Short mmCIF file of C-alpha atoms in Angstrom, two decimals:
data_model
loop_
_atom_site.label_atom_id
_atom_site.label_comp_id
_atom_site.label_asym_id
_atom_site.label_seq_id
_atom_site.Cartn_x
_atom_site.Cartn_y
_atom_site.Cartn_z
CA UNK T 740 127.24 54.89 -47.68
CA UNK T 741 124.46 52.91 -46.03
CA UNK T 742 121.40 53.48 -48.19
CA UNK T 743 118.26 52.48 -46.32
CA UNK T 744 116.95 50.41 -49.20
CA UNK T 745 120.22 48.73 -50.29
CA UNK T 746 119.52 45.24 -51.67
CA UNK T 747 123.13 44.32 -52.34
CA UNK T 748 124.47 44.32 -48.77
CA UNK T 749 123.38 40.71 -48.02
CA UNK T 750 125.33 39.53 -51.10
CA UNK T 751 128.56 41.28 -50.16
CA UNK T 752 131.50 38.95 -49.44
CA UNK T 753 132.86 40.35 -46.13
CA UNK T 754 136.34 38.84 -46.36
CA UNK T 755 136.82 39.79 -50.02
CA UNK T 756 134.89 42.97 -50.88
CA UNK T 757 136.80 43.63 -54.12
CA UNK T 758 137.86 41.42 -57.02
CA UNK T 759 141.32 39.87 -56.38
CA UNK T 760 143.88 40.55 -59.10
CA UNK T 761 143.83 37.03 -60.53
CA UNK T 762 140.02 36.92 -60.84
CA UNK T 763 139.99 40.43 -62.31
CA UNK T 764 142.38 39.44 -65.10
CA UNK T 765 140.57 36.17 -65.83
CA UNK T 766 137.26 38.00 -65.94
CA UNK T 767 138.44 40.75 -68.30
CA UNK T 768 140.07 38.26 -70.66
CA UNK T 769 137.04 35.97 -70.74
CA UNK T 770 134.58 38.86 -71.00
CA UNK T 771 136.39 40.09 -74.11
CA UNK T 772 136.50 36.55 -75.55
CA UNK T 773 132.75 36.17 -75.04
CA UNK T 774 131.81 39.53 -76.58
CA UNK T 775 130.60 39.99 -80.13
CA UNK T 776 130.65 43.14 -82.21
CA UNK T 777 133.05 46.02 -82.55
CA UNK T 778 132.32 47.47 -79.10
CA UNK T 779 132.97 45.43 -75.97
CA UNK T 780 130.95 46.79 -73.04
CA UNK T 781 131.85 46.46 -69.37
CA UNK T 782 129.54 47.47 -66.50
CA UNK T 783 131.18 48.14 -63.14
CA UNK T 784 128.66 47.97 -60.33
CA UNK T 785 128.71 47.46 -56.58
CA UNK T 786 128.15 48.05 -53.75
CA UNK T 787 130.24 51.08 -54.59
CA UNK T 788 132.79 50.32 -57.34
CA UNK T 789 134.80 53.50 -56.75
CA UNK T 790 136.00 51.87 -53.50
CA UNK T 791 138.19 49.69 -55.72
CA UNK T 792 140.36 52.78 -56.02
CA UNK T 793 141.68 54.84 -58.90
CA UNK T 794 144.78 52.66 -59.21
CA UNK T 795 142.49 49.65 -59.42
CA UNK T 796 140.60 51.15 -62.34
CA UNK T 797 143.82 52.12 -64.06
CA UNK T 798 144.74 48.44 -63.79
CA UNK T 799 141.37 47.50 -65.27
CA UNK T 800 141.95 49.70 -68.30
CA UNK T 801 145.47 48.33 -68.78
CA UNK T 802 144.16 44.76 -68.78
CA UNK T 803 141.40 45.67 -71.23
CA UNK T 804 143.95 47.16 -73.61
CA UNK T 805 146.15 44.09 -73.19
CA UNK T 806 143.39 41.66 -74.25
CA UNK T 807 141.30 43.77 -76.65
CA UNK T 808 141.83 42.59 -80.26
CA UNK T 809 142.98 45.10 -82.84
CA UNK T 810 140.15 46.93 -84.57
CA UNK T 811 137.77 46.69 -81.61
CA UNK T 812 137.11 49.07 -78.72
CA UNK T 813 136.13 48.80 -75.06
CA UNK T 814 133.36 50.91 -73.54
CA UNK T 815 133.21 51.15 -69.76
CA UNK T 816 130.17 52.09 -67.73
CA UNK T 817 130.23 52.58 -63.99
CA UNK T 818 127.38 53.11 -61.52
CA UNK T 819 128.42 55.16 -58.48
CA UNK T 820 126.86 56.93 -55.53
CA UNK T 821 128.93 59.96 -56.55
CA UNK T 822 130.25 60.89 -53.13
CA UNK T 823 133.97 60.20 -53.75
CA UNK T 824 134.60 61.71 -57.18
CA UNK T 825 137.41 64.25 -57.02
CA UNK T 826 139.27 65.88 -59.91
CA UNK T 827 141.56 62.88 -60.38
CA UNK T 828 138.62 60.52 -60.81
CA UNK T 829 136.85 62.85 -63.23
CA UNK T 830 140.00 63.36 -65.30
CA UNK T 831 140.43 59.59 -65.49
CA UNK T 832 136.81 59.02 -66.57
CA UNK T 833 137.14 61.71 -69.21
CA UNK T 834 140.44 60.41 -70.54
CA UNK T 835 139.24 56.81 -70.74
CA UNK T 836 135.76 57.79 -72.01
CA UNK T 837 133.81 56.14 -69.21
CA UNK T 838 130.04 56.56 -69.11
CA UNK T 839 129.24 57.40 -65.48
CA UNK T 840 125.88 56.63 -63.91
CA UNK T 841 125.20 58.58 -60.72
CA UNK T 842 122.57 57.51 -58.21
CA UNK T 843 120.42 60.47 -57.24
CA UNK T 844 116.83 60.33 -55.98
CA UNK T 845 115.79 63.85 -56.93
CA UNK T 846 115.67 66.94 -54.70
CA UNK T 847 117.42 66.94 -51.35
CA UNK T 848 114.43 65.95 -49.22
CA UNK T 849 113.73 62.89 -51.38
CA UNK T 850 117.37 61.84 -51.64
CA UNK T 851 118.64 62.30 -48.09
CA UNK T 852 115.79 60.37 -46.49
CA UNK T 853 117.40 57.13 -47.71
CA UNK T 854 120.83 57.82 -49.20
CA UNK T 855 123.02 58.56 -46.17
CA UNK T 856 126.52 57.74 -45.00
CA UNK T 857 127.36 54.99 -42.52
CA UNK T 858 127.20 57.71 -39.84
CA UNK T 859 123.74 58.76 -41.00
CA UNK T 860 124.86 62.01 -42.61
CA UNK T 861 123.17 63.39 -45.77
CA UNK T 862 124.88 63.03 -49.16
CA UNK T 863 122.85 65.15 -51.59
CA UNK T 864 125.22 68.11 -51.62
CA UNK T 865 128.25 65.91 -52.25
CA UNK T 866 126.52 64.15 -55.15
CA UNK T 867 125.60 67.46 -56.80
CA UNK T 868 129.21 68.63 -56.45
CA UNK T 869 130.41 65.45 -58.17
CA UNK T 870 127.86 65.86 -60.95
CA UNK T 871 129.08 69.40 -61.61
CA UNK T 872 132.69 68.19 -61.60
CA UNK T 873 131.93 65.37 -64.05
CA UNK T 874 130.24 67.82 -66.41
CA UNK T 875 133.18 70.21 -66.10
CA UNK T 876 135.47 67.45 -67.36
CA UNK T 877 133.10 66.57 -70.21
CA UNK T 878 132.22 63.10 -68.88
CA UNK T 879 129.07 61.46 -70.26
CA UNK T 880 126.71 61.28 -67.27
CA UNK T 881 123.52 59.36 -66.61
CA UNK T 882 121.34 59.52 -63.50
CA UNK T 883 119.52 56.66 -61.81
CA UNK T 884 116.62 57.70 -59.60
CA UNK T 885 115.00 55.23 -57.21
CA UNK T 886 111.28 55.97 -57.00
CA UNK T 887 110.14 55.31 -53.45
CA UNK T 888 107.16 56.13 -51.26
CA UNK T 889 108.49 59.63 -50.62
CA UNK T 890 109.28 60.99 -54.08
CA UNK T 891 106.68 58.98 -56.02
CA UNK T 892 103.93 61.47 -55.22
CA UNK T 893 105.94 64.40 -56.57
CA UNK T 894 106.63 63.45 -60.20
CA UNK T 895 106.74 67.00 -61.58
CA UNK T 896 109.12 68.17 -58.84
CA UNK T 897 111.43 65.19 -59.43
CA UNK T 898 111.32 65.51 -63.21
CA UNK T 899 111.99 69.24 -63.24
CA UNK T 900 114.85 68.80 -60.78
CA UNK T 901 116.71 66.53 -63.19
CA UNK T 902 115.99 68.80 -66.13
CA UNK T 903 117.43 71.72 -64.13
CA UNK T 904 120.67 69.72 -63.92
CA UNK T 905 120.64 69.26 -67.71
CA UNK T 906 120.66 65.48 -67.38
CA UNK T 907 120.22 63.92 -70.81
CA UNK T 908 119.81 60.26 -69.77
CA UNK T 909 117.64 59.24 -66.83
CA UNK T 910 116.45 55.94 -65.40
CA UNK T 911 113.61 55.52 -62.92
CA UNK T 912 113.84 52.40 -60.74
CA UNK T 913 110.82 51.52 -58.56
CA UNK T 914 111.59 50.48 -54.99
CA UNK T 915 109.97 47.17 -54.05
CA UNK T 916 110.95 46.20 -50.51
CA UNK T 917 109.77 42.83 -49.24
CA UNK T 918 110.48 42.23 -45.55
CA UNK T 919 111.41 38.80 -44.09
CA UNK T 920 107.85 38.28 -42.82
CA UNK T 921 106.44 38.82 -46.32
CA UNK T 922 105.09 42.31 -45.68
CA UNK T 923 106.24 45.35 -47.63
CA UNK T 924 108.55 48.02 -46.27
CA UNK T 925 107.20 51.52 -45.69
CA UNK T 926 109.73 52.91 -48.20
CA UNK T 927 108.31 50.81 -51.05
CA UNK T 928 106.43 52.64 -53.78
CA UNK T 929 102.88 51.37 -54.24
CA UNK T 930 101.74 50.10 -57.62
CA UNK T 931 99.25 52.96 -57.83
CA UNK T 932 101.85 55.64 -57.08
CA UNK T 933 104.35 54.06 -59.51
CA UNK T 934 101.78 54.23 -62.30
CA UNK T 935 100.77 57.81 -61.54
CA UNK T 936 104.41 58.89 -61.31
CA UNK T 937 105.21 57.42 -64.73
CA UNK T 938 102.11 58.91 -66.36
CA UNK T 939 102.83 62.41 -65.06
CA UNK T 940 106.52 62.29 -66.00
CA UNK T 941 105.69 60.79 -69.40
CA UNK T 942 103.29 63.60 -70.24
CA UNK T 943 105.96 66.23 -69.59
CA UNK T 944 108.52 64.27 -71.61
CA UNK T 945 106.14 63.66 -74.53
CA UNK T 946 104.95 67.25 -74.73
CA UNK T 947 108.28 68.99 -74.23
CA UNK T 948 111.40 66.89 -74.00
CA UNK T 949 111.46 64.15 -76.65
CA UNK T 950 114.96 64.29 -78.06
CA UNK T 951 116.25 66.45 -75.21
CA UNK T 952 116.33 63.75 -72.55
CA UNK T 953 116.24 59.98 -72.84
CA UNK T 954 114.28 58.26 -70.07
CA UNK T 955 114.82 54.53 -70.18
CA UNK T 956 111.29 53.23 -69.65
CA UNK T 957 109.81 55.82 -72.04
CA UNK T 958 112.37 55.03 -74.74
CA UNK T 959 111.68 51.31 -74.25
CA UNK T 960 107.94 51.94 -74.52
CA UNK T 961 108.46 53.79 -77.81
CA UNK T 962 110.43 50.84 -79.19
CA UNK T 963 107.17 48.89 -79.33
CA UNK T 964 106.09 51.17 -82.20
CA UNK T 965 108.93 49.88 -84.35
CA UNK T 966 108.58 46.20 -83.50
CA UNK T 967 112.04 46.25 -81.90
CA UNK T 968 113.01 43.92 -79.06
CA UNK T 969 113.31 45.65 -75.71
CA UNK T 970 116.79 46.20 -74.35
CA UNK T 971 115.55 46.72 -70.76
CA UNK T 972 115.46 43.29 -69.09
CA UNK T 973 112.43 44.13 -66.92
CA UNK T 974 110.23 44.53 -70.01
CA UNK T 975 111.61 41.64 -72.05
CA UNK T 976 109.80 38.34 -72.46
CA UNK T 977 112.84 36.46 -71.16
CA UNK T 978 115.40 37.24 -68.43
CA UNK T 979 119.05 36.28 -68.23
CA UNK T 980 120.77 39.09 -70.09
CA UNK T 981 122.38 40.70 -67.05
CA UNK T 982 124.30 38.06 -65.07
CA UNK T 983 126.39 39.21 -62.11
CA UNK T 984 129.89 38.30 -60.94
CA UNK T 985 130.82 38.48 -57.27
CA UNK T 986 134.26 39.09 -55.78
CA UNK T 987 134.97 35.36 -55.48
CA UNK T 988 134.50 34.86 -59.20
CA UNK T 989 131.06 33.27 -58.89
CA UNK T 990 128.61 34.08 -61.67
CA UNK T 991 124.88 34.26 -60.98
CA UNK T 992 121.85 34.58 -63.24
CA UNK T 993 121.15 38.14 -62.08
CA UNK T 994 122.33 40.62 -59.46
CA UNK T 995 118.91 40.32 -57.80
CA UNK T 996 119.21 36.53 -57.59
CA UNK T 997 122.66 35.91 -56.16
CA UNK T 998 121.65 32.79 -54.25
CA UNK T 999 122.87 29.17 -54.56
CA UNK T 1000 119.98 28.06 -56.79
CA UNK T 1001 120.97 30.69 -59.38
CA UNK T 1002 124.69 29.93 -59.33
CA UNK T 1003 126.15 29.33 -62.81
CA UNK T 1004 129.77 28.53 -61.99
CA UNK T 1005 133.08 30.09 -61.07
CA UNK T 1006 135.08 32.00 -63.65
CA UNK T 1007 138.25 30.18 -62.62
CA UNK T 1008 136.70 26.90 -63.76
CA UNK T 1009 134.43 27.84 -66.66
CA UNK T 1010 134.57 30.34 -69.49
CA UNK T 1011 131.92 33.04 -69.69
CA UNK T 1012 130.71 31.54 -72.95
CA UNK T 1013 130.07 28.21 -71.25
CA UNK T 1014 128.13 29.79 -68.40
CA UNK T 1015 126.17 32.24 -70.56
CA UNK T 1016 125.11 29.41 -72.88
CA UNK T 1017 124.27 27.03 -70.02
CA UNK T 1018 120.90 25.33 -69.66
CA UNK T 1019 120.65 26.84 -66.16
CA UNK T 1020 120.71 30.42 -67.46
CA UNK T 1021 118.37 29.61 -70.35
CA UNK T 1022 115.89 28.00 -67.95
CA UNK T 1023 116.07 30.99 -65.63
CA UNK T 1024 115.39 33.31 -68.53
CA UNK T 1025 112.44 31.38 -69.97
CA UNK T 1026 110.81 30.86 -66.56
CA UNK T 1027 109.86 34.54 -66.55
CA UNK T 1028 107.23 34.01 -69.25
CA UNK T 1029 106.50 30.32 -68.81
CA UNK T 1030 105.40 30.79 -65.21
CA UNK T 1031 103.25 33.88 -65.66
CA UNK T 1032 99.90 33.64 -63.83
CA UNK T 1033 96.73 33.41 -65.90
CA UNK T 1034 95.84 37.00 -65.07
CA UNK T 1035 99.03 38.19 -66.76
CA UNK T 1036 98.50 36.04 -69.83
CA UNK T 1037 95.14 37.76 -70.37
CA UNK T 1038 96.40 41.28 -69.64
CA UNK T 1039 96.00 43.90 -72.41
CA UNK T 1040 99.51 45.29 -71.85
CA UNK T 1041 101.48 42.05 -71.50
CA UNK T 1042 103.17 42.78 -74.83
CA UNK T 1043 104.51 46.01 -73.32
CA UNK T 1044 105.43 45.02 -69.75
CA UNK T 1045 106.62 41.43 -70.26
CA UNK T 1046 105.42 40.53 -66.78
CA UNK T 1047 107.91 42.82 -65.06
CA UNK T 1048 110.90 41.72 -63.01
CA UNK T 1049 110.56 38.21 -61.49
CA UNK T 1050 111.88 39.48 -58.15
CA UNK T 1051 108.69 41.57 -57.82
CA UNK T 1052 106.21 38.79 -58.61
CA UNK T 1053 105.18 38.30 -55.02
CA UNK T 1054 101.42 38.98 -54.88
CA UNK T 1055 98.58 36.47 -54.81
CA UNK T 1056 96.33 36.76 -57.86
CA UNK T 1057 92.54 36.76 -57.79
CA UNK T 1058 92.69 33.05 -58.61
CA UNK T 1059 94.93 32.34 -55.63
CA UNK T 1060 98.24 31.92 -57.45
CA UNK T 1061 101.07 32.75 -55.08
CA UNK T 1062 104.47 34.24 -55.71
CA UNK T 1063 107.13 31.54 -55.42
CA UNK T 1064 110.77 32.59 -55.64
CA UNK T 1065 109.57 35.56 -57.67
CA UNK T 1066 108.51 33.33 -60.57
CA UNK T 1067 104.78 32.71 -60.34
CA UNK T 1068 102.73 35.35 -58.54
CA UNK T 1069 101.41 38.68 -59.71
CA UNK T 1070 103.91 41.51 -60.01
CA UNK T 1071 103.82 43.90 -57.05
CA UNK T 1072 103.84 46.78 -59.55
CA UNK T 1073 101.22 45.28 -61.87
CA UNK T 1074 98.60 47.99 -61.36
CA UNK T 1075 101.18 50.71 -61.95
CA UNK T 1076 102.58 49.18 -65.12
CA UNK T 1077 99.07 48.62 -66.48
CA UNK T 1078 98.07 52.21 -65.71
CA UNK T 1079 101.17 53.58 -67.44
CA UNK T 1080 101.17 51.37 -70.53
CA UNK T 1081 97.46 51.97 -71.19
CA UNK T 1082 98.16 55.69 -70.83
CA UNK T 1083 101.12 55.54 -73.23
CA UNK T 1084 99.54 53.23 -75.79
CA UNK T 1085 97.89 55.99 -77.91
CA UNK T 1086 101.31 57.64 -78.26
CA UNK T 1087 102.89 54.33 -79.29
CA UNK T 1088 100.11 53.66 -81.80
CA UNK T 1089 100.48 57.13 -83.32
CA UNK T 1090 104.23 56.64 -83.54
CA UNK T 1091 103.75 53.26 -85.20
CA UNK T 1092 101.42 54.85 -87.76
CA UNK T 1093 103.98 57.50 -88.64
CA UNK T 1094 106.68 54.86 -88.94
CA UNK T 1095 104.62 52.65 -91.22
CA UNK T 1096 103.65 55.65 -93.33
CA UNK T 1097 107.29 56.60 -93.72
CA UNK T 1098 108.15 53.06 -94.82
CA UNK T 1099 105.46 53.03 -97.50
CA UNK T 1100 106.70 56.28 -99.03
CA UNK T 1101 110.30 55.09 -99.36
#
């Protein structure tokens, strides 16, 4: 595919698009060594990870079983565009208990305007066929929907489309597209439309679908009622929890910051533990909060939004503070996040009251 808004293409290594066998084995072994807890989670992302081939993923599972200590288990997640999933793939995912995330931007007209093949052909029908096949095989499926300028103004249509597919886990990702000259692409969702989209979708979810479908940002918002740390990096006070490995074995602070200044080391030379505990990654993570503009520090919903993703902090504030490498300016989506979190706050407060009341009666 050649999605119009793809951010990963500039990071692709042309001469080595997939992990070589030696790096793959080193990575799996060191990933398992660096993991705590009974479950060891792997996330296979791209580009398009299915291009690694079914035999490649069988090799992955064999290596995981080779290095996984007794008494522990491996959980694999994969994010795919869903255009290449035949019966063999679905049987494999089912047998190895993969969680499969499928990228789908809602109804056909909102999906096919951006998510096309290299030849420019639409993909919506093929994705729906793959979704049906995955469900037929009993695979756990999630959907990731990019919210862009086209579908953002149709929240009810988008929401009801996913409910008609009986999707039980859904993630909305806002499209922020900054062009080389500093302007914003016409596909980018505006802060206003992002906020209105979330509010409209939230109201349907709150009134009808709590417990029936998990929507990442709504679930994360509800966590505030229980005083629980957010699991979604965008809303956390600090970054750094989702480093990315490229096909040369280079580890970076984040898959949105795969540039030399965010390079942590090569997995052939350093263990994952060393790189994940490095001062460079810690500094990257803390910079998210430490370099917030004054306007953010005084915002009534800072405790809920965490400043948003650093890659989107590209606007000049009223006081003239500029975005610099995504670390200082105002978040492009600030108005939308503020609109949504103020809208959702009464729900969170009511939930917190119920939770505290339950604790006092125990």
